[in-house]
Amino acid sequence: MKTKCVLMNCKAPAAAIVGVCKYCTGKFCLLHRLPESHDCTGMEICKNEHLQRLTSQLNKDAIKPTKL
């Protein structure tokens, strides 16, 4: 028996591997797999994680002034 998407009123099968949310551990179909699509309870953690990743990428790519 296939697992169904845990979102209310969704009857689609949960997607293997990519359907498991790492923030709330719910099993979702391809349409609802993104945290924004299923009102994830771990949304703040998700946002902070992405903000840290983007900030570190910006810092790494920043032009460093050279001494004259």
PDB file of C-alpha atoms in Angstrom:
ATOM      1  CA  MET A   1       0.000   0.000   0.000  1.00  0.00           C
ATOM      2  CA  LYS A   2       1.380   3.393  -0.997  1.00  0.00           C
ATOM      3  CA  THR A   3       1.554   6.220   1.496  1.00  0.00           C
ATOM      4  CA  LYS A   4      -0.713   9.154   0.702  1.00  0.00           C
ATOM      5  CA  CYS A   5       0.211  12.818   1.062  1.00  0.00           C
ATOM      6  CA  VAL A   6      -0.465  13.878   4.658  1.00  0.00           C
ATOM      7  CA  LEU A   7      -1.943  17.222   3.619  1.00  0.00           C
ATOM      8  CA  MET A   8      -5.662  17.383   4.296  1.00  0.00           C
ATOM      9  CA  ASN A   9      -7.890  16.655   1.266  1.00  0.00           C
ATOM     10  CA  CYS A  10      -4.946  15.550  -0.910  1.00  0.00           C
ATOM     11  CA  LYS A  11      -5.330  12.039  -2.256  1.00  0.00           C
ATOM     12  CA  ALA A  12      -2.071  11.930  -4.254  1.00  0.00           C
ATOM     13  CA  PRO A  13       0.615   9.416  -3.300  1.00  0.00           C
ATOM     14  CA  ALA A  14       3.542  10.702  -1.253  1.00  0.00           C
ATOM     15  CA  ALA A  15       6.719  11.052  -3.306  1.00  0.00           C
ATOM     16  CA  ALA A  16       9.545   8.723  -2.343  1.00  0.00           C
ATOM     17  CA  ILE A  17      12.659  10.468  -0.979  1.00  0.00           C
ATOM     18  CA  VAL A  18      11.863  14.035  -2.168  1.00  0.00           C
ATOM     19  CA  GLY A  19       8.423  13.970  -0.540  1.00  0.00           C
ATOM     20  CA  VAL A  20       9.743  13.750   3.024  1.00  0.00           C
ATOM     21  CA  CYS A  21      10.113  17.216   4.569  1.00  0.00           C
ATOM     22  CA  LYS A  22      13.336  17.502   6.569  1.00  0.00           C
ATOM     23  CA  TYR A  23      11.838  20.233   8.758  1.00  0.00           C
ATOM     24  CA  CYS A  24       8.591  18.578   9.893  1.00  0.00           C
ATOM     25  CA  THR A  25       9.191  14.966   8.682  1.00  0.00           C
ATOM     26  CA  GLY A  26       5.779  14.820   6.985  1.00  0.00           C
ATOM     27  CA  LYS A  27       5.341  12.790   3.791  1.00  0.00           C
ATOM     28  CA  PHE A  28       3.968  14.813   0.881  1.00  0.00           C
ATOM     29  CA  CYS A  29       3.160  14.450  -2.804  1.00  0.00           C
ATOM     30  CA  LEU A  30       5.214  16.292  -5.428  1.00  0.00           C
ATOM     31  CA  LEU A  31       2.794  19.228  -5.396  1.00  0.00           C
ATOM     32  CA  HIS A  32       3.006  19.757  -1.616  1.00  0.00           C
ATOM     33  CA  ARG A  33       6.641  18.725  -0.918  1.00  0.00           C
ATOM     34  CA  LEU A  34       8.016  22.269  -0.552  1.00  0.00           C
ATOM     35  CA  PRO A  35       7.740  23.809   2.947  1.00  0.00           C
ATOM     36  CA  GLU A  36       5.796  26.794   1.558  1.00  0.00           C
ATOM     37  CA  SER A  37       3.243  24.460  -0.024  1.00  0.00           C
ATOM     38  CA  HIS A  38       2.273  22.650   3.158  1.00  0.00           C
ATOM     39  CA  ASP A  39       2.597  25.431   5.766  1.00  0.00           C
ATOM     40  CA  CYS A  40       5.531  23.642   7.369  1.00  0.00           C
ATOM     41  CA  THR A  41       5.863  23.910  11.141  1.00  0.00           C
ATOM     42  CA  GLY A  42       9.638  24.216  10.656  1.00  0.00           C
ATOM     43  CA  MET A  43       9.390  27.197   8.303  1.00  0.00           C
ATOM     44  CA  GLU A  44      11.451  29.492  10.575  1.00  0.00           C
ATOM     45  CA  ILE A  45      14.264  26.934  10.698  1.00  0.00           C
ATOM     46  CA  CYS A  46      14.080  26.620   6.918  1.00  0.00           C
ATOM     47  CA  LYS A  47      14.238  30.406   6.404  1.00  0.00           C
ATOM     48  CA  ASN A  48      17.161  30.817   8.824  1.00  0.00           C
ATOM     49  CA  GLU A  49      19.068  27.968   7.180  1.00  0.00           C
ATOM     50  CA  HIS A  50      18.675  29.521   3.731  1.00  0.00           C
ATOM     51  CA  LEU A  51      19.535  32.997   5.003  1.00  0.00           C
ATOM     52  CA  GLN A  52      22.768  31.698   6.541  1.00  0.00           C
ATOM     53  CA  ARG A  53      23.652  29.875   3.314  1.00  0.00           C
ATOM     54  CA  LEU A  54      23.032  32.991   1.189  1.00  0.00           C
ATOM     55  CA  THR A  55      24.930  35.246   3.606  1.00  0.00           C
ATOM     56  CA  SER A  56      27.948  32.985   3.598  1.00  0.00           C
ATOM     57  CA  GLN A  57      27.877  32.811  -0.219  1.00  0.00           C
ATOM     58  CA  LEU A  58      27.718  36.621  -0.445  1.00  0.00           C
ATOM     59  CA  ASN A  59      30.618  36.973   1.978  1.00  0.00           C
ATOM     60  CA  LYS A  60      32.651  34.457   0.026  1.00  0.00           C
ATOM     61  CA  ASP A  61      31.963  36.215  -3.293  1.00  0.00           C
ATOM     62  CA  ALA A  62      32.501  39.756  -1.966  1.00  0.00           C
ATOM     63  CA  ILE A  63      35.312  41.793  -3.478  1.00  0.00           C
ATOM     64  CA  LYS A  64      38.025  42.277  -0.888  1.00  0.00           C
ATOM     65  CA  PRO A  65      39.794  45.659  -0.996  1.00  0.00           C
ATOM     66  CA  THR A  66      43.548  45.496  -1.432  1.00  0.00           C
ATOM     67  CA  LYS A  67      46.064  47.619   0.432  1.00  0.00           C
ATOM     68  CA  LEU A  68      47.736  50.390  -1.503  1.00  0.00           C
TER      69      LEU A  68
END
